[in-house]
Coordinates of C-alpha atoms in Angstrom, one line a residue:
X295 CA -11.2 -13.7 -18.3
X296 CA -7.8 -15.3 -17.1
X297 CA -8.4 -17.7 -14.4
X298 CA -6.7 -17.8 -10.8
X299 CA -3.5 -20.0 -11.3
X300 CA -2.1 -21.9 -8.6
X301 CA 1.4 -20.9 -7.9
X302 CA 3.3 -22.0 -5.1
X303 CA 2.8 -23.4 -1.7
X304 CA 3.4 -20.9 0.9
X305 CA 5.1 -21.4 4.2
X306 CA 2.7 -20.6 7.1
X307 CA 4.3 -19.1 9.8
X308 CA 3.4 -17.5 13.1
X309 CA 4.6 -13.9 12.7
X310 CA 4.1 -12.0 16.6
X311 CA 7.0 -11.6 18.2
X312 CA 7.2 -12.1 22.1
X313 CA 7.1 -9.0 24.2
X314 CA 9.9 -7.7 25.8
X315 CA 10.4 -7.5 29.2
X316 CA 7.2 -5.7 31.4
X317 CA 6.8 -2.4 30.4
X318 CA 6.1 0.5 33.5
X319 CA 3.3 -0.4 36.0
X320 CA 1.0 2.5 34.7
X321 CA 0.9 0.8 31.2
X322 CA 0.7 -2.8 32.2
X323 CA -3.4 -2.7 31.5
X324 CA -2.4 -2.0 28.0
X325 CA -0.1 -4.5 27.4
X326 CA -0.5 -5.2 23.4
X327 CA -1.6 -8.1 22.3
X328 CA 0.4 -9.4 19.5
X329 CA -1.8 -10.6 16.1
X330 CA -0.8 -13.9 15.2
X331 CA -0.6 -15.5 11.4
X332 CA -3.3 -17.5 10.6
X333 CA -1.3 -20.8 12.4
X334 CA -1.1 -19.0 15.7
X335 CA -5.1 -18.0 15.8
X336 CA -6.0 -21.5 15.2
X337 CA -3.7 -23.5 17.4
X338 CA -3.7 -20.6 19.9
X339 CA -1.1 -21.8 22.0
X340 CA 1.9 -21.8 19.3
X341 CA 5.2 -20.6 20.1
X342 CA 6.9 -18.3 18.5
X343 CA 10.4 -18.5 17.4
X344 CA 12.5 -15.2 17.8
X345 CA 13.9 -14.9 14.6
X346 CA 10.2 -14.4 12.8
X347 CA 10.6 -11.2 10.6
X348 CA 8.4 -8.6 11.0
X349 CA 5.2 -8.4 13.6
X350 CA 1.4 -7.0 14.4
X351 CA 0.5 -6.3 17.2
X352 CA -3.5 -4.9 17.9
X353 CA -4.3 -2.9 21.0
X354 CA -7.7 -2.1 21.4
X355 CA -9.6 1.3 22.0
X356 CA -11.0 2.6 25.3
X357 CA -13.3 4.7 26.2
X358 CA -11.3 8.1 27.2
X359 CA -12.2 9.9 30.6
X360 CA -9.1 12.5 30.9
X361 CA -9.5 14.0 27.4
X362 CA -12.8 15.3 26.9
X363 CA -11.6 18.7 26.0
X364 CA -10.2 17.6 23.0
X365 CA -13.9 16.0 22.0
X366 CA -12.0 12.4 22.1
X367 CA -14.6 9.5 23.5
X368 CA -11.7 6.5 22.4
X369 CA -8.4 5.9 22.6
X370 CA -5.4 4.9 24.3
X371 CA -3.4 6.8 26.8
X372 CA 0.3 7.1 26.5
X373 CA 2.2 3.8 26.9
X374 CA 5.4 1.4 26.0
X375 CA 5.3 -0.6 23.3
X376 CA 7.7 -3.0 21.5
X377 CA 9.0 -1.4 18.6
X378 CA 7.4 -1.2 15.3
X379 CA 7.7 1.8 12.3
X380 CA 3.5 2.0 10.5
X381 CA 0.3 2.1 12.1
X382 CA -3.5 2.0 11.4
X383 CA -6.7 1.5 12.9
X384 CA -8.9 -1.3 12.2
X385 CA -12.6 -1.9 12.7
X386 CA -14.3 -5.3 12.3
X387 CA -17.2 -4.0 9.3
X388 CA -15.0 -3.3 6.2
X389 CA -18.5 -1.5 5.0
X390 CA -18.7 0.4 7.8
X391 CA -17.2 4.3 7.6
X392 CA -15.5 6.1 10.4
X393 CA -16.7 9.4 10.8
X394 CA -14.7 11.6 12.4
X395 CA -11.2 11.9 13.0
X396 CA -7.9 9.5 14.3
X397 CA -4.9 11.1 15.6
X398 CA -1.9 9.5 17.1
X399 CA 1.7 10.7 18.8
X400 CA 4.7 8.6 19.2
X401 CA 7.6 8.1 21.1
X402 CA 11.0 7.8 18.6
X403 CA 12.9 5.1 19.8
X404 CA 16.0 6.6 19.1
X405 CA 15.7 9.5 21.0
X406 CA 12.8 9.1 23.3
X407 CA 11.1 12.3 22.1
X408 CA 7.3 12.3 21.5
X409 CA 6.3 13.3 18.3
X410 CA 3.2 16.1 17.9
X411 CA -0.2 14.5 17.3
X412 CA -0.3 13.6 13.7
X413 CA -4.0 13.3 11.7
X414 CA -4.5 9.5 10.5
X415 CA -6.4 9.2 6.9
X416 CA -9.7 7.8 8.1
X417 CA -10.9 7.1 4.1
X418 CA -9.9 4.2 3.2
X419 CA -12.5 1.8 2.3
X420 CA -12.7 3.3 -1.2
X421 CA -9.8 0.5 -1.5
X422 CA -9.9 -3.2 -1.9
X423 CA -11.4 -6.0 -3.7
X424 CA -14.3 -5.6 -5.5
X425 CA -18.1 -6.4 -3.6
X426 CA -18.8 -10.0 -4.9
X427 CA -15.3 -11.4 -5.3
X428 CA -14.1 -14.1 -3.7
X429 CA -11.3 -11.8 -1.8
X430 CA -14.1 -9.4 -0.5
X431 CA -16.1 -12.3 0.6
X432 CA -13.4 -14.1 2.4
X433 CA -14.6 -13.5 5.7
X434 CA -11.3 -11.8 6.5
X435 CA -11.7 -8.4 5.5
X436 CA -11.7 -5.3 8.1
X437 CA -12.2 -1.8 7.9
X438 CA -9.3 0.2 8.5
X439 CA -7.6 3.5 7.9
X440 CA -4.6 4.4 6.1
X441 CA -1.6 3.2 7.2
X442 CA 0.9 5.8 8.9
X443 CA 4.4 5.4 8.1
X444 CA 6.1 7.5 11.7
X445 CA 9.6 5.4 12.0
X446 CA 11.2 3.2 14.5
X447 CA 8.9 4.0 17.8
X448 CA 8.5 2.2 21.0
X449 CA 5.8 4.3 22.5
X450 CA 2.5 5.4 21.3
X451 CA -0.8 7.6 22.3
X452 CA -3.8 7.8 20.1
X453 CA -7.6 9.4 20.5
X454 CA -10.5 9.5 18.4
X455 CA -12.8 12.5 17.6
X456 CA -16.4 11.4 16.5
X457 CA -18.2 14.0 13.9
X458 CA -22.2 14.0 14.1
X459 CA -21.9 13.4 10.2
X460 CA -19.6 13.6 7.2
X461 CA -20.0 16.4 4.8
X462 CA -21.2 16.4 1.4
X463 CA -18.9 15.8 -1.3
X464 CA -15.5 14.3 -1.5
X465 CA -13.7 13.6 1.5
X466 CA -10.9 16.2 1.5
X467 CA -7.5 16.9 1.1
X468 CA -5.9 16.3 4.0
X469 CA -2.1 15.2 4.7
X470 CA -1.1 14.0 7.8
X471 CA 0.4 16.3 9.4
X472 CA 1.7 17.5 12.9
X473 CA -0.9 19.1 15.0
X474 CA 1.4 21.0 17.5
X475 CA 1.6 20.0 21.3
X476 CA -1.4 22.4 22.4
X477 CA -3.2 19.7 23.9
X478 CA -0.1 17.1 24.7
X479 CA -0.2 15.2 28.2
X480 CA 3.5 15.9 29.7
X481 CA 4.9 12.7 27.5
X482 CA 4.7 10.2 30.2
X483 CA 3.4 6.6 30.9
X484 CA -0.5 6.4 31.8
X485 CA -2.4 9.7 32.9
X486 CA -4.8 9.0 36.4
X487 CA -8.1 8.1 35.2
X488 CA -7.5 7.9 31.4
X489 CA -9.2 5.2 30.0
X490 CA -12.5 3.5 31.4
X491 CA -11.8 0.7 33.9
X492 CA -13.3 -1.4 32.0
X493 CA -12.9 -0.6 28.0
X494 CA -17.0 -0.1 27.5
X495 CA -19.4 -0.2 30.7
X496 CA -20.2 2.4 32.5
X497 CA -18.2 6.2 32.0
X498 CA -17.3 4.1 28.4
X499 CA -20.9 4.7 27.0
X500 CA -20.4 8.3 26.2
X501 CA -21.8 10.6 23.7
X502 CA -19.7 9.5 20.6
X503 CA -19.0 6.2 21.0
X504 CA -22.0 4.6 19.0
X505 CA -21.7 6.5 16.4
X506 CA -18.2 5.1 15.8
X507 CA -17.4 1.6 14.2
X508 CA -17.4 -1.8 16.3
X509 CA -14.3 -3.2 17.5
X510 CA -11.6 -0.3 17.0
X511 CA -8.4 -1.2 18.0
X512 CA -4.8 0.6 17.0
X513 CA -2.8 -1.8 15.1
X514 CA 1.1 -1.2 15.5
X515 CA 3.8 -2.8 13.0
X516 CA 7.1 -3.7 12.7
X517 CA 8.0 -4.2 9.2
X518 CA 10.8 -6.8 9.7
X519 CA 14.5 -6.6 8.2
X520 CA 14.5 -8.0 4.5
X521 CA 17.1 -10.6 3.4
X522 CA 20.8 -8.8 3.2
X523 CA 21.7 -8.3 -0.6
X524 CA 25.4 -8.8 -0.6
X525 CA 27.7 -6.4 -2.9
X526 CA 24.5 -4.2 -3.7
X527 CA 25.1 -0.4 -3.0
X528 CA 22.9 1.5 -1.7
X529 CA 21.1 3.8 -4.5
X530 CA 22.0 7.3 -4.2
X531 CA 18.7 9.9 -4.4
X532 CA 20.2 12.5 -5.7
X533 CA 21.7 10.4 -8.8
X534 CA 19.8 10.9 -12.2
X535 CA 18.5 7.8 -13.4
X536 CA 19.3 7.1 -16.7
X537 CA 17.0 7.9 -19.7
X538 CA 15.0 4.7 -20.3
X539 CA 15.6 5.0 -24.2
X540 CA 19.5 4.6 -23.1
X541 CA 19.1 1.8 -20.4
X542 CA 21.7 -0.7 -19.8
X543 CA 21.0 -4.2 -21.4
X544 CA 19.3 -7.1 -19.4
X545 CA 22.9 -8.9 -19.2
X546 CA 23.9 -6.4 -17.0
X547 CA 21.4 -6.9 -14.0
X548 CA 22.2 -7.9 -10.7
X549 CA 23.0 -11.8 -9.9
X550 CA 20.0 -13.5 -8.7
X551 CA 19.9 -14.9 -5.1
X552 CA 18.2 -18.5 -5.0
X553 CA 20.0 -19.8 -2.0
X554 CA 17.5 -19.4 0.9
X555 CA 14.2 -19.1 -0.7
X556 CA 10.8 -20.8 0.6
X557 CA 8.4 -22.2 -2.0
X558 CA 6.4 -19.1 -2.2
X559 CA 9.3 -16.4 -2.8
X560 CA 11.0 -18.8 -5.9
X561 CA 6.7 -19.2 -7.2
X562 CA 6.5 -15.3 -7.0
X563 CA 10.2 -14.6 -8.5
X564 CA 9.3 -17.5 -11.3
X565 CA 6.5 -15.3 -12.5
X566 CA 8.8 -12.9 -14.0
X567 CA 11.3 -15.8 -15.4
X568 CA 10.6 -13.9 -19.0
X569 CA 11.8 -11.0 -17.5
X570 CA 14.8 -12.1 -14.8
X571 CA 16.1 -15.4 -13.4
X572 CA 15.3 -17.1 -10.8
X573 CA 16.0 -14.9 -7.4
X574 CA 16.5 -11.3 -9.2
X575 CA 16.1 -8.7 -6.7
X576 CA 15.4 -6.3 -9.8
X577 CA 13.9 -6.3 -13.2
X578 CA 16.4 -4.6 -15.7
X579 CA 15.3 -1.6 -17.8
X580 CA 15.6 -2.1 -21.4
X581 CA 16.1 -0.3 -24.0
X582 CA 13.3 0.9 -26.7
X583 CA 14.7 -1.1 -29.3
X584 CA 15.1 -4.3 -26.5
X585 CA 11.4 -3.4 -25.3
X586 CA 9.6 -4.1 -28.4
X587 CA 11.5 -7.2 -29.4
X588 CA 9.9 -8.4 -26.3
X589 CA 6.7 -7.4 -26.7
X590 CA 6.8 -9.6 -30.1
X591 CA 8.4 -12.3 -27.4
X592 CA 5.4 -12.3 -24.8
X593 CA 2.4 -10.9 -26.5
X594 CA 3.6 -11.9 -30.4
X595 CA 0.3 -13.9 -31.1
X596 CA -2.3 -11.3 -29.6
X597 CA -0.6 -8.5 -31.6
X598 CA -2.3 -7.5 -34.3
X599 CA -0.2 -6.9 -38.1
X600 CA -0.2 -2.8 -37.3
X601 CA 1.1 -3.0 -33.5
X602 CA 3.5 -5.8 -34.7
X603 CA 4.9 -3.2 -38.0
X604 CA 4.3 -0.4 -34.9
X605 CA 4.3 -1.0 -31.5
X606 CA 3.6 2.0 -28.8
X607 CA 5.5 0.9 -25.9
X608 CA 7.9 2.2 -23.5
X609 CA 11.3 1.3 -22.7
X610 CA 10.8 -1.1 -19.9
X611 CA 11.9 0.7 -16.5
X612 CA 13.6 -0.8 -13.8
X613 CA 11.4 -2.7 -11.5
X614 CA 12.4 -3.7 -7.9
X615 CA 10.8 -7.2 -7.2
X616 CA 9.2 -8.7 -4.1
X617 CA 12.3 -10.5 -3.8
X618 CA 13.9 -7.3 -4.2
X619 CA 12.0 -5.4 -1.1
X620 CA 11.9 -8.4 1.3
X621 CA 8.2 -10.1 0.8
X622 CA 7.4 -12.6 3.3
X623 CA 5.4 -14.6 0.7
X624 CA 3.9 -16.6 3.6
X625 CA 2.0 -13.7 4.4
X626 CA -0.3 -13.7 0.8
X627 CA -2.3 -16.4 -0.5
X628 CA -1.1 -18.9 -2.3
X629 CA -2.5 -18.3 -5.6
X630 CA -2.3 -15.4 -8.2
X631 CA -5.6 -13.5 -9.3
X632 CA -5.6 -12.2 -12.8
X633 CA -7.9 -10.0 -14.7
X634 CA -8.2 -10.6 -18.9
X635 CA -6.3 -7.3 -20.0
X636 CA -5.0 -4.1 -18.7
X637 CA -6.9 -1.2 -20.3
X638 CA -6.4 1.5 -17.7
X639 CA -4.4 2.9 -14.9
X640 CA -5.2 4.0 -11.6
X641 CA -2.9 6.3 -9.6
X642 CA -3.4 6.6 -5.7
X643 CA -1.0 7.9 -3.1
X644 CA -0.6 5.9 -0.1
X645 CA -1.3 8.7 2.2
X646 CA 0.8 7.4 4.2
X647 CA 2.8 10.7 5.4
X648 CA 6.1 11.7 3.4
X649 CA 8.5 11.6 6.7
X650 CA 10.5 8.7 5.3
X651 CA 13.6 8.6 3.2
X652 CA 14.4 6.8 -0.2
X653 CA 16.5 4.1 1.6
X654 CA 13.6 3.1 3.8
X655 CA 10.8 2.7 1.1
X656 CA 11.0 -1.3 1.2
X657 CA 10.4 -1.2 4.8
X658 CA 7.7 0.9 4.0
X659 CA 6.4 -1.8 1.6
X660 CA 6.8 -4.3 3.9
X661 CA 5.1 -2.4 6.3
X662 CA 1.5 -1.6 4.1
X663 CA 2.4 -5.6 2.7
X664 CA 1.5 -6.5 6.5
X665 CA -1.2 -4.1 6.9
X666 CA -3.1 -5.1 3.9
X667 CA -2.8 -8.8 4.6
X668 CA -2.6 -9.1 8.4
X669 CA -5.0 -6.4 9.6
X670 CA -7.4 -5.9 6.9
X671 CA -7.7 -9.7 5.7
X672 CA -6.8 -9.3 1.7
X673 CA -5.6 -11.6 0.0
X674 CA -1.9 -9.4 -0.8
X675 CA -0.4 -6.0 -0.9
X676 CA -3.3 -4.1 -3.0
X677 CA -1.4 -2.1 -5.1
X678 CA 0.4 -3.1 -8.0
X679 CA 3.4 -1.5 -8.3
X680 CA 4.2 1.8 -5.8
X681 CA 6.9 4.1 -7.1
X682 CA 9.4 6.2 -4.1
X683 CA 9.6 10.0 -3.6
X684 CA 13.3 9.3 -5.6
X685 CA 11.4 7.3 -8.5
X686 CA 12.0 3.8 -8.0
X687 CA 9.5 1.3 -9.4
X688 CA 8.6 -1.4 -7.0
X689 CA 6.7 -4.7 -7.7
X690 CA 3.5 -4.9 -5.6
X691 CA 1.2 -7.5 -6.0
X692 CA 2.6 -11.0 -7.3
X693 CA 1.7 -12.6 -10.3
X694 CA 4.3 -11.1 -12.9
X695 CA 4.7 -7.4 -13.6
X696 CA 4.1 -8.2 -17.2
X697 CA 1.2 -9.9 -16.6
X698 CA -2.9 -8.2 -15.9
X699 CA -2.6 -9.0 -12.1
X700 CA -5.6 -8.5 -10.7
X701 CA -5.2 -5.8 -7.4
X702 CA -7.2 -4.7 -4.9
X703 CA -6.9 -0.5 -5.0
X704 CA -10.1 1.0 -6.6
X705 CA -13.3 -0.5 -5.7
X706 CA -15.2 -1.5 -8.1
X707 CA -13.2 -0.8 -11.2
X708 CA -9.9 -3.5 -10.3
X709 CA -11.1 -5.6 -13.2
X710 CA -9.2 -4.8 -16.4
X711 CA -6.8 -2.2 -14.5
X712 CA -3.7 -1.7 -13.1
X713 CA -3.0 0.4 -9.7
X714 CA 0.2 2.7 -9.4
X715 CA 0.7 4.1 -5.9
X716 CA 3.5 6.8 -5.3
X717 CA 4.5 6.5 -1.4
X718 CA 3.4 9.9 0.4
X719 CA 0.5 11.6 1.0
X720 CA -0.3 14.8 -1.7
X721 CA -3.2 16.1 -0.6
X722 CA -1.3 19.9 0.0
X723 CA 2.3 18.9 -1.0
X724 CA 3.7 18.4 -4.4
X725 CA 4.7 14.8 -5.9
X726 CA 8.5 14.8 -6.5
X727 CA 9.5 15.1 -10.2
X728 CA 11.2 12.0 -10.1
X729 CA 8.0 10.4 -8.5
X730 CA 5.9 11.7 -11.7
X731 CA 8.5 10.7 -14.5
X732 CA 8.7 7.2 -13.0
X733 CA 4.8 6.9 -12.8
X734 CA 4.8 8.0 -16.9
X735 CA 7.3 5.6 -17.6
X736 CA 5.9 2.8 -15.8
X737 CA 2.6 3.5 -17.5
X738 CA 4.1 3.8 -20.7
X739 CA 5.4 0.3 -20.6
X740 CA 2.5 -1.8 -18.9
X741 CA -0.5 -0.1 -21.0
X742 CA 1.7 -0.3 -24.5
X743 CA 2.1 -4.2 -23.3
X744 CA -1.9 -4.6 -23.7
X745 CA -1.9 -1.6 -27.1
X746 CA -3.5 1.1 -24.6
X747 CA -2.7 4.7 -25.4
X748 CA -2.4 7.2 -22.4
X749 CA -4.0 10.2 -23.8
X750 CA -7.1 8.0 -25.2
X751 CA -9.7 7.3 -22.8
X752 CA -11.6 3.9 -22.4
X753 CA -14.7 2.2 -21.0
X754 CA -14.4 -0.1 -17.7
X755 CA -17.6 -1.5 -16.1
X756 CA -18.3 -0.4 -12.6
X757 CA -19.0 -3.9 -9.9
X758 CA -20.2 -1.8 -7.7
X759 CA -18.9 1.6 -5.2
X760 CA -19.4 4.4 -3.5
X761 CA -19.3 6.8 -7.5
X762 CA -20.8 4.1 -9.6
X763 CA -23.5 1.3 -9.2
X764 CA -23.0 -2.0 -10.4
X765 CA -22.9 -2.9 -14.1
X766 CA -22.7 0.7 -15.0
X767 CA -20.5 1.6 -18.3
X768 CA -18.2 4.4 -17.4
X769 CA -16.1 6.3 -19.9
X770 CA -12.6 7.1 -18.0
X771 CA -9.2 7.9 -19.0
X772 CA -6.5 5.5 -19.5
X773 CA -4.5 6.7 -17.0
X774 CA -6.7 8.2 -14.0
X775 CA -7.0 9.3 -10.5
X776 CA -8.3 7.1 -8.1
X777 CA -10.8 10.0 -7.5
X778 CA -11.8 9.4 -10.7
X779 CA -13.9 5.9 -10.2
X780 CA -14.7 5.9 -6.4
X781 CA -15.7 9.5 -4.2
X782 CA -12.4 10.0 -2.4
X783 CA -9.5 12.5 -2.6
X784 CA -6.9 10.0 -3.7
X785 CA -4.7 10.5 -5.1
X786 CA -4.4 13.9 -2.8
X787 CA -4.8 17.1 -5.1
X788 CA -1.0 18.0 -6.0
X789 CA -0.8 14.8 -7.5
X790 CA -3.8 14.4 -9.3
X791 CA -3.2 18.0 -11.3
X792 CA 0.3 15.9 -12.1
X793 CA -1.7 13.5 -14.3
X794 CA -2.0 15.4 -17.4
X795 CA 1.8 15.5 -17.9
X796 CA 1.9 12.1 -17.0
X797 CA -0.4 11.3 -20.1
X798 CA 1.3 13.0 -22.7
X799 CA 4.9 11.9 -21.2
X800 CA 4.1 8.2 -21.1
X801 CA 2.4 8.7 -24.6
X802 CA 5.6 10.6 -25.3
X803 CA 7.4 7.4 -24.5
X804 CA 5.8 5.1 -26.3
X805 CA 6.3 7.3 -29.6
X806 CA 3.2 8.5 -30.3

């Protein structure tokens, strides 16, 4: 097993932004109260510069008197909010399951028109680090639903509708979608007597409420703006990409920008130095030919004499890095986790909604980058890499893409694996094409890296879930669902009946 290498020394920094000036009277009891970086919580009186990029800010959840038709016991009544683009909400027991259902409605900032109510994914705890790992057991972790990608907003209204009990089986397939206006308020500030005076005595201990996880609270964020990349165009969707057999050469990527990096961006950038200089906002594709040359280059002495006389690998695909989408490495931990070798792939969707276009993607990144480590305590971004609705491959987790990062995206089973997330939610709506062709050519590359065939299956050792005790031997495929190792719908159903042509194009790929 690779050990945890020390990388870099991140720059702490106190990420809430200050609020704006009072919002309206009405909404002045729920003024938000910004999440501060780990600095902030422990000096507690820090100031925080303007320019920070990005922010969290966590409002908690009261009980609800004015909505009882709608079953809701919790949430918050229509208010002003400083602007942010993804939200979630967050519980304080990462073990502890919310059953029932989260819907929220927002206000575009843009336009000032309040959205429909829209159906938050509630299952989310089948991600994160697995039970007995340092990252589970930091202390940190929350639970926490999906994330909800809903744009630039600067007002928000959320409730919570208790079930008596979850039913049988795997959660299921459910995108979040508008819910129509049926049960709207008129889309103003505060409603007279919405929430309990006093968030939990009295009309706050409803039916409902016990049932629900401790310490709910909405968390709203604002992804930042990444670093400007001079001279880069913006990619065009509707553009094929090129075949990755007939990919440009690595002399023709992008120059690398060095001048403004903290410690912890050049550490995360210098884990790909086989791959890119110093500062590369992307990883060029290669080649076939250029692909296995390197594979002799980084993996030459593990090879044995048959992959070195054959080797099944993919032309390397393009690969946006960290630097590439804007991480705030200060965000992470300082080290990189690794696992011994890749052997399998999981694919998930974020479930994040698909209301977002090509261009915005790396805020969206940012955005569950934030989530993951600023609301539900891990340790970085859980995912791997996460792949667009227009196909572009994005570097998640640091360490090196050509290295066996260890993630935090299927619990139990992120030992030994790799996790691919295409942004969207495909519960009832079809992956794009491009989406699927990138997710086969990524996996074509990083399993024929570690001599892992897609169309094979393999056997990965459950440390414990919600599907498999702990210590049990499961046979899976190389390339699987999410659905496959933990009980959840993930990857959503239109993209899990994707997977089969995903094996046999990535094996397709590597030439077999």
């Amino acid at each position: 097993m690779r050990g945890i290498l020390a990388s870099s020394i991140g720059v702490t920094c106190a990420a809430a932004l200050a609020l704006p000036s009072a919002p309206p009277a009405a909404a002045s009891a729920g003024t938000p109260v910004p999440v501060a970086d780990a600095a902030t919580r422990t000096a507690g009186t820090a100031e925080v510069p303007a320019d920070v990029p990005g922010s969290t800010r966590s409002l908690p959840l009261r009980p609800l008197t004015h909505d009882r038709a709608s079953g809701a016991v919790l949430g918050l009544t229509p208010r002003t909010v400083p602007a942010f683009s993804l939200l979630g909400v967050v519980w304080d027991d990462p073990s502890a399951a919310l059953h029932g259902r989260v819907q929220v409605r927002t206000r575009a900032a843009g336009t000032g028109e309040w959205s429909g109510w829209q159906d938050v994914e509630t299952h989310y705890t089948e991600h994160g680090a697995d039970p007995d790992t340092a990252e589970a057991a930091s202390g940190q972790v929350r639970g926490a639903t999906a994330p909800l990608w809903v744009g630039e907003s600067d007002g928000v209204e959320a409730r919570v509708l208790p079930e008596s009990g979850e039913p049988e089986g795997r959660p299921g397939d459910v995108d979040p979608v508008d819910t129509g206006s049926g049960e709207e308020q008129s889309g103003g500030e505060e409603q007279s007597g919405g929430e309990g005076a006093s968030g939990g005595e009295g009309a706050g201990e409803t039916d409902g409420v016990s049932a629900l996880p401790a310490g709910l609270r909405l968390d709203l964020v604002d992804p930042g703006e990444a670093e400007p990349d001079p001279g880069k165009a913006e990619p065009d969707p509707g553009k094929a990409e090129p075949d990755p057999g007939e990919a440009e050469p690595a002399d023709g990527a992008e120059a690398p920008r060095t001048g403004a990096m903290t410690a912890g961006a050049k550490a995360a950038s210098a884990a790909n130095s086989a791959l890119a200089p110093l500062g590369a906002t992307e990883i060029p594709a290669l080649t076939a030919e250029e692909t296995r040359e390197e594979l002799v280059t980084l993996r030459g002495t593990e090879l044995t004499e048959q992959q070195q006389a054959t080797p099944y690998i993919g032309p390397r695909p393009a690969i946006v890095t960290r630097h590439g989408w804007g991480a705030d490495e200060s965000l992470r931990e300082k080290k990189f986790a690794y696992t011994s070798k890749v052997k399998a792939a999981f694919v998930h969707h974020t479930a994040s909604g698909n209301g977002y276009s090509c261009s915005q993607a790396p805020s969206l990144i940012r955005g569950f980058y934030r989530y993951h480590t600023k609301s539900l305590g891990w340790r970085d971004i859980g995912y791997n890499f996460l792949v667009d609705k227009c196909g572009r491959i994005y570097e998640g987790r640091a360490g090196g893409v050509a290295e066996p990062v260890k993630g935090a995206h299927t619990l139990g089973f992120n030992s030994r694996t790799t996790g691919i997330a295409v942004i969207g939610s495909y519960g009832s709506k079809n992956p794009p094409s491009k989406a699927v062709k990138a997710v086969a050519r990524l996996t074509a590359w990083k399993l024929g890296l570690h001599g892992m065939n897609p169309k094979a299956k393999t056997s990965l050792t459950s440390a414990g879930g919600n599907l498999y005790a702990k210590g049990k031997k499961v046979k899976m495929k190389v390339i699987s669902g999410h659905r496959d190792g933990v009980n959840t719908s993930c990857p959503g159903g239109k993209l899990y009946k994707k997977l089969s042509s995903v094996r046999s194009e990535a094996a397709g790929y590597q030439g077999r």
